[in-house]
XYZ file of C-alpha atoms in Angstrom:
347
model
C 106.512 53.800 -4.942
C 108.895 54.112 -1.977
C 110.974 50.959 -1.658
C 111.841 49.699 1.780
C 115.481 48.679 2.336
C 116.133 45.159 1.098
C 118.393 42.574 2.668
C 121.909 43.730 1.912
C 122.882 40.214 0.794
C 120.172 39.951 -1.901
C 122.513 41.145 -4.638
C 125.139 38.718 -3.331
C 122.606 35.886 -3.630
C 121.796 36.973 -7.168
C 125.400 36.580 -8.282
C 125.954 33.325 -6.414
C 122.817 31.774 -7.909
C 122.868 33.213 -11.424
C 126.478 34.193 -12.022
C 127.327 31.598 -14.637
C 124.307 32.601 -16.722
C 125.210 36.271 -17.171
C 128.889 36.259 -18.064
C 130.155 38.303 -19.825
C 128.305 41.307 -18.409
C 128.247 44.828 -19.832
C 127.885 47.417 -17.061
C 126.365 50.680 -18.324
C 126.220 53.918 -16.328
C 124.193 57.001 -17.169
C 125.668 59.458 -19.647
C 128.388 61.817 -18.400
C 128.934 59.624 -15.316
C 129.272 61.171 -11.875
C 131.027 59.669 -8.816
C 127.936 57.686 -7.772
C 127.696 56.014 -11.174
C 131.428 55.314 -11.471
C 131.852 53.961 -7.946
C 128.747 51.789 -8.190
C 129.866 50.313 -11.504
C 133.384 49.714 -10.135
C 132.046 47.900 -7.052
C 129.601 45.901 -9.165
C 132.435 44.722 -11.411
C 134.379 43.582 -8.326
C 131.409 41.734 -6.797
C 130.536 40.023 -10.072
C 134.108 38.820 -10.574
C 134.818 37.697 -7.012
C 131.448 36.058 -6.321
C 130.751 34.398 -9.649
C 133.789 34.725 -11.917
C 131.847 37.071 -14.212
C 133.852 38.952 -16.808
C 132.557 42.493 -17.246
C 133.229 45.881 -18.811
C 132.049 49.355 -17.766
C 130.895 51.812 -20.432
C 129.107 55.138 -20.564
C 127.728 57.678 -23.015
C 129.162 61.188 -23.358
C 132.354 61.939 -21.458
C 133.669 62.543 -17.943
C 133.643 66.309 -17.450
C 134.132 67.588 -13.904
C 137.736 67.759 -12.611
C 136.875 65.763 -9.480
C 135.340 63.012 -11.620
C 138.291 62.876 -14.012
C 140.680 62.681 -11.063
C 138.584 59.961 -9.426
C 138.661 57.792 -12.549
C 142.400 58.371 -12.971
C 143.833 57.965 -9.463
C 141.572 54.997 -8.610
C 142.208 53.411 -12.022
C 138.524 52.715 -12.651
C 138.390 50.628 -15.875
C 135.641 52.382 -17.795
C 135.373 53.840 -21.272
C 133.000 55.340 -23.828
C 130.346 52.951 -25.153
C 130.626 51.671 -28.729
C 127.969 49.985 -30.857
C 129.990 46.774 -30.804
C 129.757 46.672 -27.001
C 125.999 46.129 -27.156
C 126.229 43.722 -30.069
C 128.787 41.621 -28.197
C 126.966 41.300 -24.874
C 123.754 39.441 -24.192
C 123.551 40.598 -20.572
C 123.554 44.239 -19.438
C 123.584 45.835 -15.988
C 122.315 49.422 -15.820
C 123.734 51.359 -12.873
C 122.517 54.646 -11.343
C 119.792 54.872 -14.002
C 116.715 52.976 -15.171
C 115.637 51.675 -18.597
C 112.752 54.180 -18.861
C 115.102 57.139 -18.298
C 116.592 58.998 -21.258
C 120.004 59.708 -19.716
C 121.793 56.563 -20.877
C 123.120 55.135 -24.126
C 121.220 51.834 -24.187
C 119.815 51.075 -27.641
C 116.052 51.594 -27.701
C 114.171 48.454 -26.680
C 117.302 46.660 -25.484
C 116.536 44.228 -22.654
C 118.378 44.635 -19.356
C 119.383 41.839 -16.997
C 120.146 43.903 -13.898
C 119.226 47.408 -12.674
C 120.732 49.047 -9.587
C 119.590 52.574 -8.761
C 118.328 54.938 -6.062
C 116.274 57.385 -8.140
C 112.511 57.626 -8.059
C 110.791 55.248 -10.476
C 108.806 56.998 -13.218
C 107.702 53.614 -14.594
C 107.967 50.057 -13.343
C 111.521 48.860 -13.895
C 111.732 46.206 -16.584
C 114.677 43.893 -15.908
C 115.374 40.302 -14.892
C 116.437 41.656 -11.488
C 116.066 45.175 -10.084
C 117.534 46.682 -6.924
C 115.997 50.153 -6.619
C 116.180 51.936 -3.267
C 114.492 55.331 -3.463
C 115.009 55.945 0.252
C 118.804 55.805 -0.155
C 120.838 58.929 -0.877
C 123.199 57.127 -3.270
C 123.305 54.081 -5.503
C 126.790 53.495 -4.102
C 125.194 52.654 -0.746
C 123.442 49.641 -2.291
C 126.780 48.352 -3.593
C 128.564 49.198 -0.340
C 126.063 47.188 1.697
C 126.355 44.247 -0.682
C 130.137 44.360 -0.554
C 130.113 44.436 3.254
C 127.585 41.574 3.389
C 129.598 39.436 0.958
C 132.470 38.829 3.358
C 134.946 39.657 0.595
C 138.045 41.684 1.291
C 137.525 45.342 0.448
C 140.152 46.834 -1.894
C 141.177 50.354 -0.918
C 140.433 51.698 -4.424
C 136.828 50.488 -4.281
C 136.280 51.634 -0.698
C 137.633 55.071 -1.609
C 135.373 55.288 -4.663
C 132.269 54.333 -2.672
C 133.023 56.699 0.221
C 133.619 59.629 -2.122
C 130.477 58.777 -4.106
C 128.232 58.616 -1.037
C 129.664 61.877 0.235
C 129.344 63.743 -3.061
C 125.824 62.471 -3.694
C 124.562 63.531 -0.251
C 126.374 66.862 0.177
C 128.839 65.158 2.544
C 125.993 63.460 4.418
C 124.378 66.829 5.205
C 121.607 66.672 2.612
C 119.604 63.665 1.504
C 121.628 61.052 3.393
C 119.610 58.213 4.907
C 120.784 56.259 7.935
C 121.879 53.439 5.613
C 124.112 55.886 3.671
C 125.772 57.046 6.878
C 126.281 53.489 8.124
C 127.858 52.399 4.840
C 130.092 55.476 4.743
C 131.346 54.900 8.299
C 131.917 51.179 7.704
C 133.967 51.735 4.546
C 135.930 54.802 5.607
C 138.649 52.828 7.471
C 139.357 50.899 4.258
C 139.997 54.064 2.191
C 143.189 55.314 0.665
C 143.100 58.717 2.370
C 145.778 60.274 0.182
C 143.905 59.440 -2.986
C 140.624 60.565 -1.430
C 142.249 63.942 -0.780
C 143.469 64.144 -4.386
C 139.926 63.597 -5.643
C 138.403 66.149 -3.291
C 140.988 68.787 -4.233
C 141.809 68.248 -7.917
C 144.029 70.347 -10.151
C 141.687 72.450 -12.294
C 142.002 73.698 -15.860
C 142.045 77.523 -16.249
C 138.683 77.304 -18.052
C 137.024 76.410 -14.740
C 137.963 79.738 -13.222
C 136.734 81.603 -16.293
C 133.364 79.849 -15.967
C 133.285 80.548 -12.229
C 134.025 84.246 -12.751
C 131.331 84.526 -15.433
C 128.846 82.615 -13.278
C 129.308 84.898 -10.266
C 128.886 88.082 -12.318
C 125.599 86.742 -13.737
C 124.236 85.219 -10.518
C 120.829 86.575 -9.482
C 118.960 86.459 -6.192
C 115.313 86.634 -5.228
C 114.606 86.257 -1.529
C 116.152 82.970 -0.398
C 116.649 81.794 -4.002
C 119.893 82.127 -5.938
C 120.494 81.146 -9.547
C 122.412 81.691 -12.737
C 121.995 81.008 -16.455
C 125.466 80.052 -17.640
C 124.886 80.134 -21.386
C 127.061 77.743 -23.379
C 128.940 75.258 -21.207
C 131.744 72.767 -21.963
C 130.041 69.834 -20.181
C 126.530 69.031 -18.906
C 127.688 68.736 -15.277
C 128.827 72.370 -15.005
C 125.435 73.639 -13.730
C 125.549 71.049 -10.942
C 129.009 72.172 -9.900
C 128.012 75.834 -9.772
C 124.738 74.985 -7.987
C 126.653 73.125 -5.266
C 128.819 76.199 -4.721
C 125.949 78.715 -4.651
C 124.034 76.656 -2.089
C 126.828 77.397 0.408
C 125.909 81.118 0.328
C 124.553 82.333 3.648
C 120.760 82.522 3.745
C 120.158 80.645 0.488
C 117.506 77.901 0.586
C 117.089 77.130 -3.141
C 119.444 77.262 -6.137
C 118.628 76.915 -9.831
C 121.373 76.781 -12.481
C 121.106 76.201 -16.221
C 123.543 75.717 -19.072
C 123.336 75.194 -22.826
C 125.032 72.108 -24.255
C 124.233 70.846 -27.747
C 120.497 71.189 -28.231
C 119.722 70.727 -24.534
C 119.202 73.158 -21.695
C 120.658 71.411 -18.643
C 119.184 72.297 -15.254
C 120.360 71.710 -11.694
C 118.282 72.317 -8.575
C 119.591 72.311 -5.027
C 117.724 72.989 -1.786
C 118.186 73.005 1.956
C 114.448 72.493 2.517
C 113.052 68.999 3.142
C 109.854 69.876 1.216
C 109.048 70.046 -1.591
C 111.530 67.505 -2.982
C 113.855 68.937 -5.606
C 113.291 66.046 -8.009
C 109.503 66.429 -7.849
C 109.787 70.162 -8.546
C 112.092 69.641 -11.522
C 109.999 66.824 -12.970
C 107.043 69.191 -13.075
C 109.110 71.976 -14.644
C 110.405 69.857 -17.536
C 107.215 67.824 -18.062
C 106.649 67.052 -21.768
C 109.805 69.003 -22.656
C 112.616 66.803 -21.389
C 113.642 64.579 -18.518
C 114.709 64.936 -14.898
C 115.707 62.904 -11.878
C 117.256 63.134 -8.458
C 116.053 62.897 -4.891
C 115.055 65.057 -1.938
C 117.538 67.948 -2.059
C 119.357 67.405 -5.354
C 117.930 67.211 -8.867
C 119.113 67.490 -12.438
C 117.510 67.321 -15.837
C 117.347 68.812 -19.294
C 114.960 70.316 -21.808
C 115.357 69.439 -25.480
C 115.524 72.549 -27.670
C 115.126 72.890 -31.419
C 118.295 72.903 -33.497
C 119.609 76.311 -34.512
C 117.562 78.438 -32.120
C 118.753 82.066 -31.716
C 119.991 83.264 -28.342
C 116.792 85.128 -27.478
C 114.772 81.892 -27.726
C 117.123 80.169 -25.303
C 116.871 83.188 -22.987
C 113.062 83.070 -23.133
C 113.105 79.409 -22.093
C 115.518 80.138 -19.240
C 113.372 83.020 -17.970
C 110.143 81.045 -18.265
C 111.722 78.104 -16.437
C 112.920 80.338 -13.599
C 109.557 82.059 -13.154
C 107.684 78.750 -13.133
C 110.194 77.405 -10.617
C 109.651 80.357 -8.291
C 105.884 79.981 -8.521
C 106.180 76.257 -7.863
C 108.064 76.762 -4.601
C 105.509 79.301 -3.397
C 106.682 82.741 -4.538
C 103.604 84.896 -5.204
C 104.960 88.452 -5.148
C 106.272 90.424 -8.118
C 109.574 88.929 -9.252
C 112.523 91.319 -9.378
C 116.011 89.862 -9.644
C 119.106 91.338 -8.006
C 122.660 90.733 -9.230
C 124.885 91.082 -6.152
C 128.202 90.242 -7.843
C 127.670 91.966 -11.210
C 130.163 94.739 -10.467
C 132.516 92.737 -8.295
């Protein structure tokens, strides 16, 4: 189902009409939150408080891994923290942001009812919530919140504007991939309200030495096949590492598709990136992980994971990585004999 853009004041109306009923509100992002999730939750907290006096908290599962994301949370002072069991016990009303109840990438207790869902990912099942704002045609969930904030007539704090602008940019490859006209309009409208110094800090964070070790290892193991580039990173310190490496590899001249994987816990995390409008990256990845795990994303960006058995030896992980890569190549139309090249192995 491809949702048409809704009135940008519909979320505003929801809070004005129902605000007193849903306070306090627990705002939950997907696990290992990215800029889109953090900015959307931050803006939602502001709207709920200013429009309806709703008290709220932002929580997430996992941890914040990528340096840009850690810097964003720190310099913009986004009030979020790891979810605890008592959070769910103490809140009747929950808002799920940048995810959906049927997805497996969040920490909601199984069967827990949700009051509000705000997301831009493709629906795999009908969203079950008292109110749902799902815009599959948008490149970022942050755009939904940005439009609502602009429609509300409220003043726009620089911290929130900066978070939303960075989120829309990071989610759409700086508006070059997967950005809809509504994303661009929201980005342009909010940009004058940004704190440009802090935006620069987020875009160019100080990195731990481990990042450069991972980058060096990734380049040496990167393979190519035609217009496809990829790498199997092995064990990784955070699930968002494959996405970070995939973003970098897609900037290589002549590359049209990128596939990156990494092992974290008992999951094989996968990131797909593409410059091609068809087929959609999320549709490709959903087919690849079918019955083995979960995936999501949109036109040119997708991420997911495959659940592996506990205690598997390295060769079993390697077999899964190879099988995944071959099936991916076949899915995007490669029919010839597959021979990988490793252009940076001896660099």
